[in-house]
Every structure is written in C-alpha cells, then in structure tokens.
Short mmCIF file of C-alpha atoms and ligand atoms in Angstrom, two decimals:
data_model
loop_
_atom_site.label_atom_id
_atom_site.label_comp_id
_atom_site.label_asym_id
_atom_site.label_seq_id
_atom_site.Cartn_x
_atom_site.Cartn_y
_atom_site.Cartn_z
CA MET S 15 -2.01 10.51 -25.09
CA GLU S 16 -3.41 13.77 -26.38
CA LYS S 17 -5.97 15.80 -24.46
CA ASN S 18 -7.16 19.19 -25.72
CA GLY S 19 -4.03 19.41 -27.82
CA PHE S 20 -1.73 18.70 -24.84
CA VAL S 21 0.37 15.54 -24.70
CA ASP S 22 1.56 13.57 -21.67
CA VAL S 23 5.23 13.76 -20.78
CA SER S 24 5.26 9.99 -20.34
CA SER S 25 4.39 9.44 -24.01
CA ILE S 26 7.11 11.87 -25.07
CA LEU S 27 9.59 9.93 -22.91
CA SER S 28 8.51 6.68 -24.51
CA GLY S 29 9.50 8.08 -27.89
CA CYS S 30 6.05 8.64 -29.43
CA TYR S 31 6.65 12.26 -30.47
CA THR S 32 10.29 12.46 -31.50
CA GLY S 33 10.80 15.27 -33.99
CA GLU S 34 7.23 16.46 -33.57
CA LYS S 35 5.83 19.72 -32.32
CA VAL S 36 3.94 19.25 -29.04
CA ARG S 37 2.19 21.19 -26.32
CA ILE S 38 2.60 20.18 -22.68
CA ARG S 39 1.49 21.69 -19.39
CA GLY S 40 2.72 21.14 -15.88
CA TRP S 41 4.69 22.35 -12.90
CA LEU S 42 8.15 23.85 -13.01
CA ASP S 43 10.19 21.44 -10.93
CA ASN S 44 13.48 23.23 -11.41
CA MET S 45 15.03 25.92 -13.57
CA ARG S 46 18.52 27.18 -14.30
CA SER S 47 19.91 29.53 -16.89
CA SER S 48 23.21 29.46 -18.64
CA GLY S 49 24.27 31.99 -21.26
CA GLY S 50 21.40 32.42 -23.64
CA ILE S 51 19.51 29.27 -22.54
CA HIS S 52 16.94 28.55 -19.83
CA PHE S 53 16.74 24.91 -18.77
CA PHE S 54 13.40 23.90 -17.30
CA LEU S 55 12.44 20.63 -15.69
CA VAL S 56 8.70 20.26 -16.14
CA ARG S 57 6.52 17.72 -14.35
CA ASP S 58 3.02 16.93 -15.54
CA GLY S 59 1.86 14.08 -13.29
CA THR S 60 2.91 11.44 -15.82
CA GLY S 61 6.63 12.21 -15.92
CA ILE S 62 9.28 14.88 -15.89
CA ILE S 63 11.08 16.31 -18.91
CA GLN S 64 13.79 18.81 -19.68
CA CYS S 65 12.74 21.77 -21.79
CA THR S 66 15.16 24.33 -23.17
CA MET S 67 14.38 27.88 -24.12
CA LYS S 68 16.96 29.55 -26.36
CA LYS S 69 17.28 33.27 -26.74
CA GLY S 70 16.29 34.12 -30.30
CA LYS S 71 14.08 31.02 -30.68
CA VAL S 72 11.20 32.58 -28.71
CA ASP S 73 9.90 36.14 -28.49
CA ASN S 74 12.40 38.20 -26.57
CA GLU S 75 9.62 39.25 -24.24
CA LYS S 76 8.91 35.60 -23.33
CA PHE S 77 12.58 34.90 -22.81
CA GLU S 78 12.81 37.77 -20.32
CA GLU S 79 9.50 36.80 -18.68
CA ALA S 80 10.91 33.33 -18.02
CA ARG S 81 13.59 34.84 -15.75
CA LYS S 82 11.00 35.59 -13.09
CA LEU S 83 9.68 32.00 -13.03
CA THR S 84 9.67 30.39 -9.60
CA GLN S 85 9.75 26.74 -8.61
CA GLU S 86 6.30 25.09 -8.85
CA SER S 87 4.91 27.73 -11.21
CA THR S 88 2.52 26.21 -13.71
CA LEU S 89 3.08 26.55 -17.44
CA GLU S 90 1.93 25.65 -20.90
CA LEU S 91 4.77 25.06 -23.32
CA THR S 92 4.94 24.51 -27.04
CA GLY S 93 8.03 23.07 -28.68
CA THR S 94 9.68 20.34 -30.68
CA VAL S 95 10.74 17.03 -29.16
CA GLN S 96 14.37 16.03 -29.64
CA GLU S 97 16.16 12.93 -28.56
CA ASP S 98 19.01 14.04 -26.30
CA ARG S 99 21.14 11.66 -24.30
CA ARG S 100 22.28 14.36 -21.92
CA ALA S 101 18.73 15.12 -20.83
CA PRO S 102 17.25 13.13 -17.92
CA GLY S 103 14.94 10.60 -19.55
CA GLY S 104 16.71 10.93 -22.91
CA TYR S 105 14.42 13.55 -24.51
CA GLU S 106 13.99 17.28 -24.37
CA ILE S 107 11.61 19.86 -25.73
CA ARG S 108 13.00 22.89 -27.55
CA ILE S 109 10.57 25.59 -26.53
CA GLU S 110 8.96 27.84 -29.10
CA ASP S 111 6.23 29.35 -26.97
CA MET S 112 5.36 29.63 -23.29
CA ASN S 113 2.27 30.62 -21.37
CA ILE S 114 2.50 31.14 -17.60
CA ILE S 115 -0.66 29.92 -15.86
CA HIS S 116 0.33 30.56 -12.26
CA LEU S 117 3.43 32.22 -10.94
CA ALA S 118 4.16 30.43 -7.66
CA GLU S 119 5.15 32.47 -4.62
CA GLU S 120 8.85 32.81 -3.87
CA GLY S 121 10.33 30.50 -1.27
CA TYR S 122 8.79 27.09 -1.99
CA PRO S 123 9.16 25.44 1.44
CA ILE S 124 10.77 22.29 0.11
CA ALA S 125 14.17 23.40 -1.02
CA LYS S 126 16.62 21.27 -2.94
CA LYS S 127 18.47 20.37 0.24
CA TYR S 128 18.19 17.94 3.12
CA HIS S 129 15.07 18.23 5.28
CA GLY S 130 14.39 16.13 8.36
CA PRO S 131 11.51 13.60 8.40
CA GLU S 132 9.28 15.69 10.70
CA PHE S 133 9.61 18.72 8.44
CA LEU S 134 8.66 16.62 5.43
CA LEU S 135 5.69 15.14 7.28
CA ASP S 136 4.52 18.65 8.23
CA HIS S 137 4.79 19.60 4.55
CA ARG S 138 3.37 16.38 3.23
CA HIS S 139 0.90 18.26 1.02
CA LEU S 140 3.92 19.50 -0.93
CA TRP S 141 6.30 16.59 -0.36
CA ILE S 142 4.00 14.20 -2.25
CA ARG S 143 5.19 16.05 -5.38
CA SER S 144 8.73 14.76 -4.84
CA GLU S 145 10.13 12.23 -7.26
CA LYS S 146 10.36 9.51 -4.66
CA MET S 147 6.77 9.95 -3.45
CA GLN S 148 5.50 10.06 -7.04
CA LYS S 149 7.14 6.72 -7.71
CA ILE S 150 5.85 5.09 -4.56
CA LEU S 151 2.33 6.36 -5.15
CA ARG S 152 2.42 5.09 -8.71
CA VAL S 153 3.63 1.64 -7.63
CA ARG S 154 0.89 1.60 -4.99
CA ALA S 155 -1.80 2.45 -7.55
CA LYS S 156 -0.52 -0.20 -9.95
CA PHE S 157 -0.41 -2.74 -7.13
CA LEU S 158 -4.09 -2.19 -6.38
CA GLU S 159 -5.00 -2.08 -10.06
CA ALA S 160 -3.37 -5.48 -10.60
CA ALA S 161 -4.88 -6.95 -7.43
CA ARG S 162 -8.38 -5.92 -8.46
CA GLU S 163 -7.71 -7.38 -11.88
CA TRP S 164 -6.80 -10.73 -10.35
CA PHE S 165 -9.95 -10.83 -8.23
CA GLN S 166 -12.12 -9.99 -11.23
CA LEU S 167 -10.44 -12.62 -13.38
CA ASN S 168 -11.02 -15.21 -10.68
CA GLY S 169 -14.70 -14.74 -10.02
CA TYR S 170 -14.54 -12.51 -6.92
CA THR S 171 -17.08 -9.73 -6.43
CA GLU S 172 -16.11 -6.46 -4.75
CA PHE S 173 -18.08 -5.93 -1.55
CA HIS S 174 -18.21 -3.00 0.86
CA SER S 175 -18.66 -3.28 4.60
CA PRO S 176 -19.44 -0.45 7.04
CA THR S 177 -16.75 1.66 8.68
CA LEU S 178 -18.88 2.56 11.70
CA ILE S 179 -19.44 -0.60 13.67
CA THR S 180 -20.46 -1.85 17.10
CA ALA S 181 -18.72 -5.24 17.40
CA ALA S 182 -14.94 -5.57 17.52
CA CYS S 183 -13.23 -8.32 15.56
CA GLU S 184 -9.52 -7.83 16.27
CA GLY S 185 -9.54 -7.18 20.01
CA GLY S 186 -10.62 -4.18 22.04
CA SER S 187 -7.17 -2.70 22.69
CA THR S 188 -6.81 -1.09 19.25
CA LEU S 189 -10.39 0.14 18.80
CA PHE S 190 -11.09 3.78 18.04
CA THR S 191 -14.29 4.93 19.67
CA VAL S 192 -16.39 7.59 17.99
CA LYS S 193 -19.36 9.50 19.30
CA TYR S 194 -22.43 8.28 17.44
CA PHE S 195 -25.26 10.65 18.35
CA ASN S 196 -26.24 9.61 21.87
CA THR S 197 -24.25 6.43 21.85
CA GLU S 198 -20.81 5.12 20.90
CA ALA S 199 -19.58 3.30 17.86
CA TYR S 200 -16.15 2.09 16.71
CA LEU S 201 -14.12 2.49 13.56
CA SER S 202 -13.72 -0.78 11.70
CA GLN S 203 -10.50 -2.77 12.20
CA SER S 204 -11.35 -5.20 9.40
CA TRP S 205 -14.35 -6.15 7.32
CA GLN S 206 -14.18 -9.66 8.78
CA LEU S 207 -17.58 -10.19 10.38
CA TYR S 208 -19.47 -8.53 7.53
CA ALA S 209 -17.50 -10.47 4.93
CA GLU S 210 -18.67 -13.70 6.49
CA ALA S 211 -22.26 -12.52 6.12
CA ALA S 212 -21.70 -11.50 2.51
CA ILE S 213 -20.24 -14.80 1.26
CA ALA S 214 -23.70 -16.34 1.69
CA SER S 215 -24.88 -13.75 -0.79
CA LEU S 216 -21.95 -13.48 -3.22
CA GLY S 217 -19.70 -16.53 -2.68
CA LYS S 218 -16.23 -15.09 -3.24
CA ILE S 219 -15.63 -11.47 -2.33
CA TYR S 220 -12.89 -8.89 -1.83
CA THR S 221 -12.54 -5.31 -0.72
CA VAL S 222 -10.03 -2.49 -0.61
CA ALA S 223 -10.87 -0.17 2.26
CA PRO S 224 -9.34 1.69 5.19
CA SER S 225 -9.01 -0.12 8.52
CA PHE S 226 -8.44 1.72 11.77
CA ARG S 227 -6.29 0.59 14.66
CA ALA S 228 -5.44 2.64 17.71
CA GLU S 229 -1.88 1.28 17.79
CA LYS S 230 -0.39 2.56 20.98
CA SER S 231 3.24 1.84 20.27
CA ARG S 232 5.39 3.63 17.76
CA THR S 233 6.73 1.21 15.22
CA ARG S 234 7.91 1.42 11.65
CA ARG S 235 5.13 -0.81 10.47
CA HIS S 236 1.94 0.40 12.11
CA LEU S 237 -0.35 3.15 10.91
CA THR S 238 -3.53 4.06 12.75
CA GLU S 239 -5.40 4.20 9.42
CA TYR S 240 -4.24 1.79 6.76
CA TRP S 241 -5.63 0.32 3.56
CA HIS S 242 -6.74 -3.23 3.88
CA LEU S 243 -7.11 -5.57 0.95
CA GLU S 244 -9.32 -8.37 2.19
CA ALA S 245 -10.81 -11.45 0.61
CA GLU S 246 -13.20 -14.09 1.85
CA ALA S 247 -14.36 -17.23 0.05
CA ALA S 248 -17.02 -19.83 0.74
CA TRP S 249 -15.99 -23.48 0.29
CA CYS S 250 -12.33 -22.63 0.82
CA ASP S 251 -10.02 -24.18 3.44
CA LEU S 252 -6.63 -23.12 4.80
CA GLU S 253 -4.63 -24.60 1.91
CA CYS S 254 -7.03 -23.00 -0.58
CA ILE S 255 -6.66 -19.52 0.91
CA MET S 256 -2.85 -19.77 0.89
CA LYS S 257 -3.03 -20.70 -2.79
CA VAL S 258 -5.28 -17.67 -3.42
CA GLN S 259 -2.61 -15.41 -1.94
CA GLU S 260 0.15 -17.04 -3.98
CA ASP S 261 -1.77 -16.67 -7.24
CA LEU S 262 -2.74 -13.10 -6.43
CA LEU S 263 0.84 -12.08 -5.63
CA ALA S 264 2.21 -13.86 -8.71
CA HIS S 265 -0.18 -11.82 -10.86
CA VAL S 266 0.69 -8.61 -9.04
CA PHE S 267 4.47 -9.17 -9.28
CA ASN S 268 4.22 -9.80 -13.02
CA ALA S 269 2.02 -6.76 -13.53
CA LEU S 270 4.34 -4.48 -11.55
CA SER S 271 7.43 -5.72 -13.39
CA GLU S 272 5.76 -4.89 -16.69
CA ARG S 273 3.98 -1.67 -15.76
CA VAL S 274 6.32 0.17 -13.39
CA PRO S 275 9.80 -1.28 -14.02
CA ARG S 276 11.56 2.10 -13.98
CA GLU S 277 9.90 3.17 -10.73
CA LEU S 278 10.80 -0.12 -9.06
CA GLU S 279 14.35 0.01 -10.34
CA SER S 280 14.96 3.50 -9.04
CA LEU S 281 13.42 2.64 -5.66
CA GLY S 282 16.05 -0.08 -5.36
CA ARG S 283 13.85 -3.00 -6.34
CA PRO S 284 14.80 -4.13 -9.85
CA PRO S 285 12.00 -6.19 -11.47
CA GLU S 286 14.33 -9.24 -11.59
CA GLU S 287 14.03 -9.38 -7.82
CA LEU S 288 10.26 -9.75 -8.12
CA ALA S 289 10.78 -12.54 -10.62
CA ARG S 290 12.95 -14.29 -8.03
CA MET S 291 10.30 -13.92 -5.31
CA MET S 292 7.58 -15.71 -7.26
CA PRO S 293 5.42 -18.34 -5.49
CA PRO S 294 5.20 -21.09 -4.37
CA PHE S 295 5.98 -19.76 -0.91
CA GLU S 296 7.38 -22.04 1.74
CA ARG S 297 5.08 -22.97 4.65
CA ILE S 298 6.45 -23.41 8.15
CA SER S 299 4.39 -24.12 11.21
CA TYR S 300 4.35 -21.99 14.33
CA ASP S 301 5.96 -24.97 16.14
CA GLU S 302 8.87 -24.82 13.71
CA VAL S 303 9.13 -21.08 14.31
CA VAL S 304 9.60 -21.75 18.03
CA ASP S 305 12.50 -24.09 17.19
CA ILE S 306 14.10 -21.71 14.70
CA LEU S 307 13.95 -18.81 17.17
CA ALA S 308 15.40 -21.00 19.95
CA LYS S 309 18.35 -21.84 17.69
CA LYS S 310 18.80 -18.13 17.03
CA LYS S 311 18.79 -17.50 20.79
CA VAL S 312 15.68 -15.33 20.61
CA LYS S 313 13.60 -15.49 23.79
CA PHE S 314 10.25 -16.80 22.61
CA ASN S 315 7.92 -19.30 24.26
CA TRP S 316 5.24 -21.45 22.69
CA GLY S 317 2.04 -19.42 22.99
CA ASP S 318 3.67 -16.00 22.49
CA ASP S 319 2.58 -13.88 19.54
CA LEU S 320 5.15 -13.01 16.91
CA GLY S 321 6.27 -9.41 17.18
CA TRP S 322 8.51 -7.42 14.92
CA THR S 323 11.77 -8.47 16.62
CA GLU S 324 10.98 -12.14 16.23
CA GLU S 325 9.71 -11.75 12.69
CA GLN S 326 12.82 -9.83 11.69
CA LYS S 327 15.02 -12.63 12.97
CA LEU S 328 12.87 -15.20 11.26
CA THR S 329 13.02 -13.46 7.89
CA GLU S 330 16.81 -13.93 7.85
CA GLU S 331 16.10 -17.56 7.01
CA PHE S 332 14.17 -16.81 3.80
CA ASP S 333 14.80 -14.89 0.62
CA LYS S 334 11.18 -14.72 -0.52
CA PRO S 335 7.82 -14.48 1.26
CA PHE S 336 6.85 -17.45 3.43
CA PHE S 337 3.80 -18.59 5.38
CA VAL S 338 3.74 -19.24 9.10
CA THR S 339 0.81 -21.56 9.82
CA HIS S 340 -1.07 -23.00 12.78
CA PHE S 341 -0.75 -20.22 15.32
CA PRO S 342 -1.88 -21.01 18.88
CA THR S 343 -5.57 -20.41 19.46
CA GLY S 344 -4.72 -17.87 22.16
CA VAL S 345 -2.95 -15.39 19.83
CA LYS S 346 -5.61 -15.33 17.12
CA ALA S 347 -8.98 -13.57 17.05
CA PHE S 348 -11.98 -15.61 18.18
CA TYR S 349 -13.30 -16.37 14.69
CA HIS S 350 -10.23 -18.44 13.66
CA LYS S 351 -11.04 -22.14 13.40
CA PRO S 352 -9.21 -24.40 15.85
CA ASP S 353 -7.54 -27.33 14.10
CA PRO S 354 -9.88 -30.34 14.54
CA ALA S 355 -6.78 -32.53 14.90
CA ARG S 356 -5.24 -30.31 17.56
CA GLN S 357 -7.47 -27.81 19.32
CA SER S 358 -4.60 -25.73 20.75
CA VAL S 359 -3.74 -24.34 17.33
CA THR S 360 -5.79 -22.65 14.62
CA LEU S 361 -6.05 -23.22 10.87
CA SER S 362 -4.34 -19.89 10.34
CA ALA S 363 -1.55 -18.56 8.15
CA ASP S 364 0.30 -15.26 8.09
CA LEU S 365 2.45 -14.36 5.11
CA LEU S 366 5.78 -12.77 6.03
CA ALA S 367 7.94 -10.74 3.66
CA PRO S 368 11.72 -11.28 3.68
CA GLU S 369 14.45 -8.67 4.27
CA GLY S 370 13.26 -7.93 7.79
CA TYR S 371 9.80 -6.70 6.77
CA GLY S 372 7.71 -9.47 8.35
CA GLU S 373 3.94 -9.87 8.37
CA ILE S 374 2.13 -8.63 5.28
CA THR S 375 -1.04 -10.75 5.44
CA GLY S 376 -2.99 -12.55 8.11
CA GLY S 377 -5.68 -15.09 7.45
CA GLY S 378 -6.96 -18.63 7.55
CA GLN S 379 -10.04 -20.74 7.95
CA ARG S 380 -12.98 -19.45 10.01
CA ILE S 381 -15.19 -21.28 12.48
CA ASP S 382 -18.27 -22.66 10.75
CA ASP S 383 -19.82 -24.55 13.66
CA LEU S 384 -22.29 -22.80 15.97
CA GLU S 385 -21.23 -24.53 19.22
CA GLU S 386 -17.56 -23.97 18.53
CA LEU S 387 -18.14 -20.28 17.83
CA LEU S 388 -20.12 -19.80 21.04
CA ARG S 389 -17.37 -21.55 22.99
CA ARG S 390 -14.64 -19.36 21.50
CA ILE S 391 -16.62 -16.17 22.14
CA GLU S 392 -16.99 -17.21 25.75
CA GLU S 393 -13.33 -18.21 26.13
CA GLU S 394 -12.26 -14.78 24.86
CA GLY S 395 -14.50 -13.11 27.44
CA LEU S 396 -16.64 -11.45 24.74
CA ASN S 397 -20.33 -10.77 25.10
CA PRO S 398 -22.35 -13.02 22.73
CA LYS S 399 -25.07 -10.31 22.68
CA ASP S 400 -22.67 -8.07 20.72
CA TYR S 401 -22.27 -10.77 18.08
CA GLU S 402 -25.85 -11.96 17.73
CA TRP S 403 -26.18 -11.32 14.01
CA TYR S 404 -22.78 -12.86 13.36
CA ILE S 405 -23.66 -15.98 15.33
CA ASP S 406 -26.82 -16.27 13.19
CA LEU S 407 -24.60 -16.98 10.19
CA ARG S 408 -23.85 -20.42 11.72
CA ARG S 409 -27.56 -21.12 12.03
CA TYR S 410 -28.57 -20.52 8.44
CA GLY S 411 -26.44 -22.12 5.75
CA SER S 412 -22.99 -22.36 7.31
CA VAL S 413 -20.13 -23.40 5.01
CA PRO S 414 -16.41 -24.01 5.41
CA HIS S 415 -14.83 -20.69 4.51
CA SER S 416 -11.53 -18.82 4.67
CA GLY S 417 -10.11 -15.41 4.01
CA PHE S 418 -7.19 -13.09 4.55
CA GLY S 419 -6.32 -9.45 5.03
CA LEU S 420 -3.34 -7.81 3.39
CA GLY S 421 -1.90 -4.53 4.64
CA VAL S 422 -1.44 -2.50 1.46
CA GLU S 423 1.17 -0.20 3.01
CA ARG S 424 3.05 -3.17 4.48
CA VAL S 425 3.43 -4.66 1.02
CA ILE S 426 4.31 -1.36 -0.62
CA ALA S 427 6.90 -0.62 2.08
CA TRP S 428 8.49 -3.98 1.38
CA LEU S 429 8.29 -3.80 -2.42
CA CYS S 430 9.65 -0.24 -2.47
CA LYS S 431 12.24 -1.01 0.23
CA LEU S 432 11.03 1.78 2.52
CA ASN S 433 12.45 2.28 6.00
CA HIS S 434 9.11 3.30 7.44
CA ILE S 435 5.51 2.41 6.55
CA ARG S 436 4.51 6.10 6.58
CA ASP S 437 6.03 6.59 3.13
CA ALA S 438 3.78 3.95 1.61
CA ILE S 439 0.78 6.29 1.94
CA ALA S 440 0.31 9.91 0.91
CA PHE S 441 -1.00 11.28 4.21
CA PRO S 442 0.02 8.89 7.01
CA ARG S 443 -1.94 8.68 10.24
CA LEU S 444 0.34 7.81 13.13
CA ILE S 445 0.07 7.83 16.90
CA ASN S 446 1.32 11.42 16.97
CA ARG S 447 0.10 12.67 13.61
CA VAL S 448 -3.24 13.42 11.94
CA TYR S 449 -2.04 16.57 10.13
CA PRO S 450 -1.99 17.45 7.27
P1 LIG C 526 0.61 -6.93 13.67
O1 LIG C 526 0.79 -8.12 14.56
O2 LIG C 526 1.75 -6.67 12.78
O3 LIG C 526 0.12 -5.72 14.40
P2 LIG C 526 -1.98 -7.95 13.15
O4 LIG C 526 -1.79 -9.37 13.48
O5 LIG C 526 -2.60 -7.04 14.15
O6 LIG C 526 -0.57 -7.32 12.68
P3 LIG C 526 -4.12 -8.52 11.31
O7 LIG C 526 -5.15 -8.21 12.30
O8 LIG C 526 -3.89 -9.93 10.93
O9 LIG C 526 -2.74 -7.86 11.75
O10 LIG C 526 -4.38 -7.63 10.01
C1 LIG C 526 -4.16 -8.07 8.69
C2 LIG C 526 -3.03 -7.32 8.02
O11 LIG C 526 -3.23 -5.92 8.12
C3 LIG C 526 -1.67 -7.54 8.63
O12 LIG C 526 -1.08 -8.71 8.12
C4 LIG C 526 -0.91 -6.33 8.23
O13 LIG C 526 -0.43 -6.47 6.90
C5 LIG C 526 -1.96 -5.25 8.19
N1 LIG C 526 -1.93 -4.42 9.41
C6 LIG C 526 -2.40 -4.72 10.62
N2 LIG C 526 -2.27 -3.71 11.47
C7 LIG C 526 -1.72 -2.70 10.76
C8 LIG C 526 -1.36 -1.36 11.06
N3 LIG C 526 -1.57 -0.83 12.25
N4 LIG C 526 -0.83 -0.59 10.08
C9 LIG C 526 -0.64 -1.10 8.85
N5 LIG C 526 -0.96 -2.35 8.49
C10 LIG C 526 -1.50 -3.15 9.43
MG1 LIG C 527 -1.79 -5.49 15.20
#
C-alpha cells in the first residue's frame, strides 16, 4: 500500500513491487558492512526487509554517512526491489538514495545477545520492537479483529460497561479498591452485572475491555489487568452459549490461519494445528473430572475448584479445547444458575485449552428467578443492598440468559505457545510490576 509515495515492506515481501523503484521508511534493525557494501535490515511496522547499499551506486557522501548509522536510527530509503533468495523474506532493496531522519543514540539497551526476563520487562518499551513481540502483538490484533467480525456477523451489538464500580461480581478477594473522592470504588473484574442489564436493551451483546483482578499469587497465567472478551445473550441456555463459543473460535481459527500464517508458524504453531483443533469441543462434567483426576492420582475432592495443577493434568487427556460443565454451586459466583435437576451444581461451563494451558473461558447460564437470586446472594454472605439495581432486573422482564468471558491473553498465550501470559500483552501488569 502506498502512502505519500512510501510503500509498506509487507507489500514488497508479498511480491507486489518486484523490479520496481520504491521508497520505504522505518527503523534500522541491524546493519553490517562488508567490502564495498552496507547491509541494512529495515523494519517499518509491517515487516522487515534487507536493503543493500553499494559503493558507487549512491553518492559517495551518503555511503560514508551510512557508516555512522546506529541501531534503531530512522531512515527513508529509495531503491529498486529485487527478488533474492539469500535475503530474509526473499526480497531486497538495492538502495539508490538515503535520508537519515533520526540518528539513534549509541548503545541501544537491547543488544543482540541474551537478556534475562526481568531486564526485558524493565525495557518493555523497547522490547516490544523485537521480532517475537511484533508477531505476538499482530496475532493478538488479528484475533480480536476476527472475534469482533464474528459478533457483528451474528447479530451481537458491542456494549460498554463502567470500569469504576461499587458491586463485586467475582468475589471480594481479588478486588482493587480505588479512592473515589470521599468514598471508595472498585475496578471492574468483569462486565457481568451490567451486561445482564444491557441484554434487556440490546438482546445479544459483547465487549472487549480490561478487567482487573488483584491476584495475590504469582502464576504464569494471571495478570492483574487483562483484556476480557465477554458476551451475553438473552434467550440463550447453557448448550446455546457453548455453541456460541465453538462458532466464534472456529471463525477465529480460520481467520488466523489465513491472515497470520507466517507469524503462527514461526511462533511454533503451524496453521495446520489450528485446523486440527476445530470444534466441536468435547464436553465433560465436573463429576467426570473428579473421576479422571482420581485415576491420575491427583488429590482433588468433589467441591474443590480446579486450579492450574489439576487443569494441567486434565489437559493431558485432550488434544483440542474441551468444556468442563456443571461446576459445584460453591465454586462459582453467585449469579450462576443452579441446575434445576440438581441444585448442588450450576449450569456452567469453562473451556480449557490443551497442552497444559487450561482455562481460557468461563461462563454459563445465569439466574433469572428473583427468589433464587436473593437466596444465592444470601448464601454467599453478600449484602443485597449492594445489588439492588441488579436484583431489579429479575423484577422487570426477566429472561433465560447466558454468557461467557474469555481471557484474551490466556488464548493468545496458548495459540502462540508462550511460557508465560505476560508475553501475550505489550505492557503486562503483574503482582510485582506496573512499570513501564
Ligand atoms: P482462574 O480460576 O484461572 O483464576 P477465574 O475462574 O477466576 O480464572 P473467570 O472469573 O471465569 O476466571 O474469568 C473469565 C476468564 O477470564 C477466565 O476464563 C480467564 O480466561 C480470564 N482470566 C481470569 N482471571 C485472569 C487473570 N488474572 N489474568 C488473565 N486472565 C484471566
Ligand atoms: Mg481467578
């Protein structure tokens, strides 16, 4: 694509400009010189390309000026595109003219050598330029693009709920408190309660927004601020909301395979693997989970919540995502609907990713009956006064309804085969980190 006479590296790499004279601009990722040639690797935000500058093919002055170029300097280059198998990406630009826009300072902190994870987290503002982070961030963007597409194609309306709230929905232990003038408020853990209000206005809704959880333990799969893709639908039961997730993920997997195949491949997730993970996803009940874990000699009693250790063990049994359904009422938030056929379990379903990743979505059917909601609020020791407006929703036009929440970074970590969830987001917030 051409903008102000400049072309994107990605379109050069897809063969659109072979043999043509082009102008590009970007950052100098790397440079070396050999004999009468300078080899540049130039990154422009769409891709990275080799550019060669030959003595005699540019003004001598420019050739000498290029010697002082430092890593991350910004440049405008003019040259002719050649197919070249030896070049990374298969193309190179033979430079005819160069314009230095900014000469970066010497000593770019991220050297071409091994750096420890803490160092890279401290220099995250620079590390996001790395090839690996570029790929992950691109996959993440394409994931959300495709997800939004699916919701739009299926009659869902995007809805936004507040971030500053007064009533908890996922339990008090992970709430962040903020000073709100002369009183206190919390940061939202989920859009849940507001979504249930909004379905009476819009029917089927979704959102993509940050959720905040003061997770007190250090794990590889918890951030304190994460992006939450949530959906809620009126007239939808447990089976319906599982189907929604299957259709959504099928669309997303297809889109990613088509739109970012090279990124996925180089992150260790060839698109064929996504094709293999297509829905339908198996459904197993929580009761079955108890049996499976017992057979695997994992200490786990009926009524316990699934943690990472248990989920990891469980994922050994599956090679694509699978649902765990009917969790005990005691391990789910108060708004989950108890199964009318068996009050000790809820009409809930979590989706777990294979390969040891575990929970990527949590959801199910919500309580629609006033008395039942009041009973559950009381059983959980919550104050009904805090939930007055929410309780009202069961007084005026209650409907069967369901929804789910998907942790964007959880899915990206799994799809991109990351060891730690922090790399699924540009600037991770963790128990011990809010900088940079
Ligand atoms: P977990 O048991 O793993 O802490 P949860 O049961 O607290 O998860 P839910 O309240 O069901 O999670 O939230 C919906 C989804 O949000 C989860 O399935 C997960 O993908 C994601 N999620 C929850 N907490 C976090 C977190 N701290 N960091 C990143 N993603 C999260
Ligand atoms: Mg949690």
